[in-house]
XYZ file of C-alpha atoms in Angstrom:
200
model
C -14.106 -26.512 -18.660
C -15.721 -23.625 -20.548
C -18.296 -23.253 -17.759
C -15.721 -22.397 -15.086
C -16.670 -19.196 -13.301
C -14.547 -16.070 -13.373
C -14.020 -16.402 -9.616
C -12.483 -19.865 -9.993
C -10.290 -18.643 -12.839
C -9.146 -15.741 -10.660
C -8.365 -18.163 -7.826
C -6.284 -20.262 -10.217
C -4.505 -17.154 -11.477
C -3.473 -16.199 -7.940
C -1.491 -19.472 -7.665
C -1.525 -19.390 -3.878
C 0.812 -22.389 -3.335
C 3.597 -20.588 -5.198
C 3.944 -18.132 -2.317
C 5.369 -20.847 -0.070
C 8.639 -20.211 -1.893
C 8.679 -16.882 -0.050
C 7.941 -18.461 3.324
C 10.519 -21.250 3.324
C 13.806 -19.328 2.781
C 12.775 -16.712 5.352
C 11.768 -19.285 7.949
C 14.879 -21.405 7.444
C 17.163 -18.362 7.460
C 15.560 -16.944 10.590
C 15.655 -20.328 12.334
C 19.360 -20.674 11.556
C 19.988 -17.169 12.906
C 18.077 -18.012 16.080
C 20.130 -21.183 16.454
C 23.320 -19.118 16.228
C 22.338 -16.080 18.290
C 19.264 -16.955 20.330
C 17.653 -13.788 18.961
C 14.463 -13.537 16.916
C 12.975 -10.330 15.523
C 9.285 -10.954 14.888
C 8.675 -7.627 13.164
C 11.577 -8.180 10.776
C 10.269 -11.638 9.970
C 6.817 -10.283 9.101
C 8.174 -7.414 6.994
C 10.476 -9.812 5.157
C 7.598 -12.215 4.565
C 5.198 -9.586 3.212
C 7.943 -8.044 1.074
C 8.939 -11.419 -0.327
C 5.334 -12.254 -1.170
C 5.180 -8.990 -3.128
C 8.323 -9.971 -5.036
C 6.859 -13.409 -5.814
C 3.672 -11.678 -6.989
C 5.868 -9.660 -9.372
C 7.308 -12.918 -10.689
C 3.825 -14.339 -11.154
C 2.341 -11.301 -12.899
C 5.320 -10.501 -15.090
C 5.525 -14.138 -16.146
C 1.886 -13.957 -17.226
C 2.588 -10.770 -19.178
C 5.555 -12.221 -21.048
C 3.768 -15.521 -21.673
C 0.907 -13.474 -23.100
C 3.371 -11.653 -25.360
C 4.827 -14.881 -26.724
C 1.455 -16.586 -27.119
C 2.296 -19.263 -24.554
C -0.901 -18.365 -22.655
C -3.110 -18.310 -25.725
C -5.314 -21.133 -24.419
C -4.881 -20.322 -20.733
C -8.166 -18.877 -19.513
C -6.768 -18.085 -16.057
C -4.111 -15.778 -17.487
C -4.055 -12.617 -15.373
C -3.732 -10.485 -18.502
C -6.905 -12.026 -19.931
C -8.797 -11.729 -16.648
C -7.792 -8.092 -16.135
C -8.225 -7.309 -19.805
C -5.125 -5.153 -19.993
C -1.514 -6.099 -20.560
C -0.343 -2.620 -19.608
C -2.128 -2.569 -16.247
C -0.928 -6.071 -15.391
C 2.635 -5.170 -16.326
C 2.507 -1.926 -14.343
C 1.047 -3.705 -11.320
C 3.832 -6.289 -11.477
C 6.580 -3.670 -11.366
C 4.795 -1.726 -8.634
C 4.689 -4.885 -6.521
C 8.409 -5.398 -7.077
C 9.138 -1.810 -6.045
C 7.063 -2.201 -2.871
C 8.680 -5.529 -2.077
C 12.202 -4.217 -2.517
C 11.340 -1.171 -0.403
C 10.266 -3.469 2.417
C 13.397 -5.587 2.119
C 15.508 -2.444 2.054
C 13.830 -1.108 5.186
C 14.820 -4.234 7.102
C 18.388 -3.935 5.832
C 18.482 -0.323 7.040
C 17.104 -1.346 10.431
C 19.689 -4.126 10.691
C 22.372 -1.672 9.520
C 23.620 -4.281 7.089
C 23.378 -3.704 3.346
C 25.144 -6.910 2.299
C 21.985 -9.026 2.623
C 20.149 -6.545 0.402
C 22.802 -7.085 -2.264
C 22.204 -10.839 -2.024
C 18.463 -10.267 -2.389
C 19.016 -8.019 -5.409
C 21.026 -10.844 -6.977
C 18.157 -13.202 -6.179
C 15.673 -10.890 -7.904
C 18.069 -10.602 -10.840
C 17.954 -14.397 -11.136
C 14.172 -14.118 -11.331
C 14.442 -11.412 -13.960
C 16.738 -13.305 -16.308
C 14.676 -16.438 -15.678
C 11.531 -15.022 -17.237
C 11.937 -11.507 -18.600
C 12.994 -10.541 -22.111
C 15.437 -10.475 -23.704
C 16.823 -13.294 -21.539
C 13.942 -15.698 -20.725
C 16.467 -18.306 -19.615
C 13.651 -20.553 -18.402
C 13.230 -21.520 -22.054
C 16.931 -22.351 -22.360
C 17.169 -25.080 -19.753
C 18.753 -23.116 -16.919
C 15.639 -22.420 -14.868
C 16.488 -24.917 -12.146
C 20.034 -23.609 -11.478
C 18.678 -20.056 -11.314
C 15.938 -21.176 -8.946
C 18.496 -22.980 -6.782
C 20.695 -19.888 -6.525
C 17.854 -17.421 -5.999
C 15.969 -19.211 -3.237
C 18.866 -21.135 -1.725
C 22.287 -19.560 -1.158
C 21.208 -16.014 -2.035
C 17.820 -15.509 -0.360
C 18.152 -17.900 2.578
C 21.562 -16.502 3.515
C 20.272 -12.932 3.186
C 17.321 -13.625 5.485
C 19.695 -15.263 7.950
C 21.858 -12.139 8.047
C 18.849 -9.816 8.348
C 17.547 -11.656 11.398
C 20.595 -10.855 13.511
C 21.278 -8.183 16.064
C 21.903 -4.681 14.786
C 25.612 -4.258 14.034
C 26.198 -7.860 15.065
C 28.582 -9.386 12.566
C 29.484 -13.041 12.476
C 30.765 -15.484 9.940
C 28.283 -17.414 7.870
C 28.071 -20.767 9.600
C 28.075 -24.266 8.213
C 24.450 -24.568 9.351
C 23.221 -21.785 7.078
C 25.349 -22.967 4.162
C 23.877 -26.464 4.395
C 20.369 -25.157 5.047
C 20.468 -22.750 2.118
C 21.654 -25.501 -0.210
C 18.804 -27.742 0.931
C 16.265 -24.957 0.370
C 17.695 -24.243 -3.068
C 17.780 -27.898 -4.036
C 14.218 -28.500 -2.858
C 12.908 -25.449 -4.703
C 14.751 -26.414 -7.887
C 13.381 -29.966 -7.687
C 9.833 -28.648 -7.249
C 10.293 -26.490 -10.343
C 11.729 -29.440 -12.250
C 8.846 -31.712 -11.264
C 6.297 -29.066 -12.245
C 7.300 -29.671 -15.856
C 5.705 -33.109 -15.670
C 1.928 -33.162 -15.658
C 1.790 -36.477 -13.833
C 3.678 -35.138 -10.785
């Protein structure tokens, strides 16, 4: 294990599969909106996807920074902080990615002329913040799964549903999106729960 190349360690640090948690709520939300309205905005979908990936990258990098601070990553060779060689640069990059991601999400909300979904997404990001960032770090207090459920399910999926509608088109949140968002949240929370077990 000590002979693993820096490139492989960097690949592990990227944690590519984690970014599917950005893809699923957007796709489900947009599909539900299409089911309701028959309208699909491809550009909005792409901007939402890229922006969400940036937010997930913030989660990934900031988690590495705070794990480095607590010593949880002491034996983790693929820690981004260790690979970059600077906690400050990693931390700064994380917050820059969040700013870029939120800017992209905000631009779609402005285009859709609907700020309510942006509020839902801010709440989703707040869940991510209290999940891993000090002084909260609620992931260590047994509430990671409920936060994950709320962030990726009812909050994010519903927001993406609302952002994929016609400009100024207002309609009630349907049973389809409520059920879909709960399924997304439950699935994401279960994946997080199972990740605690090395045999899964």
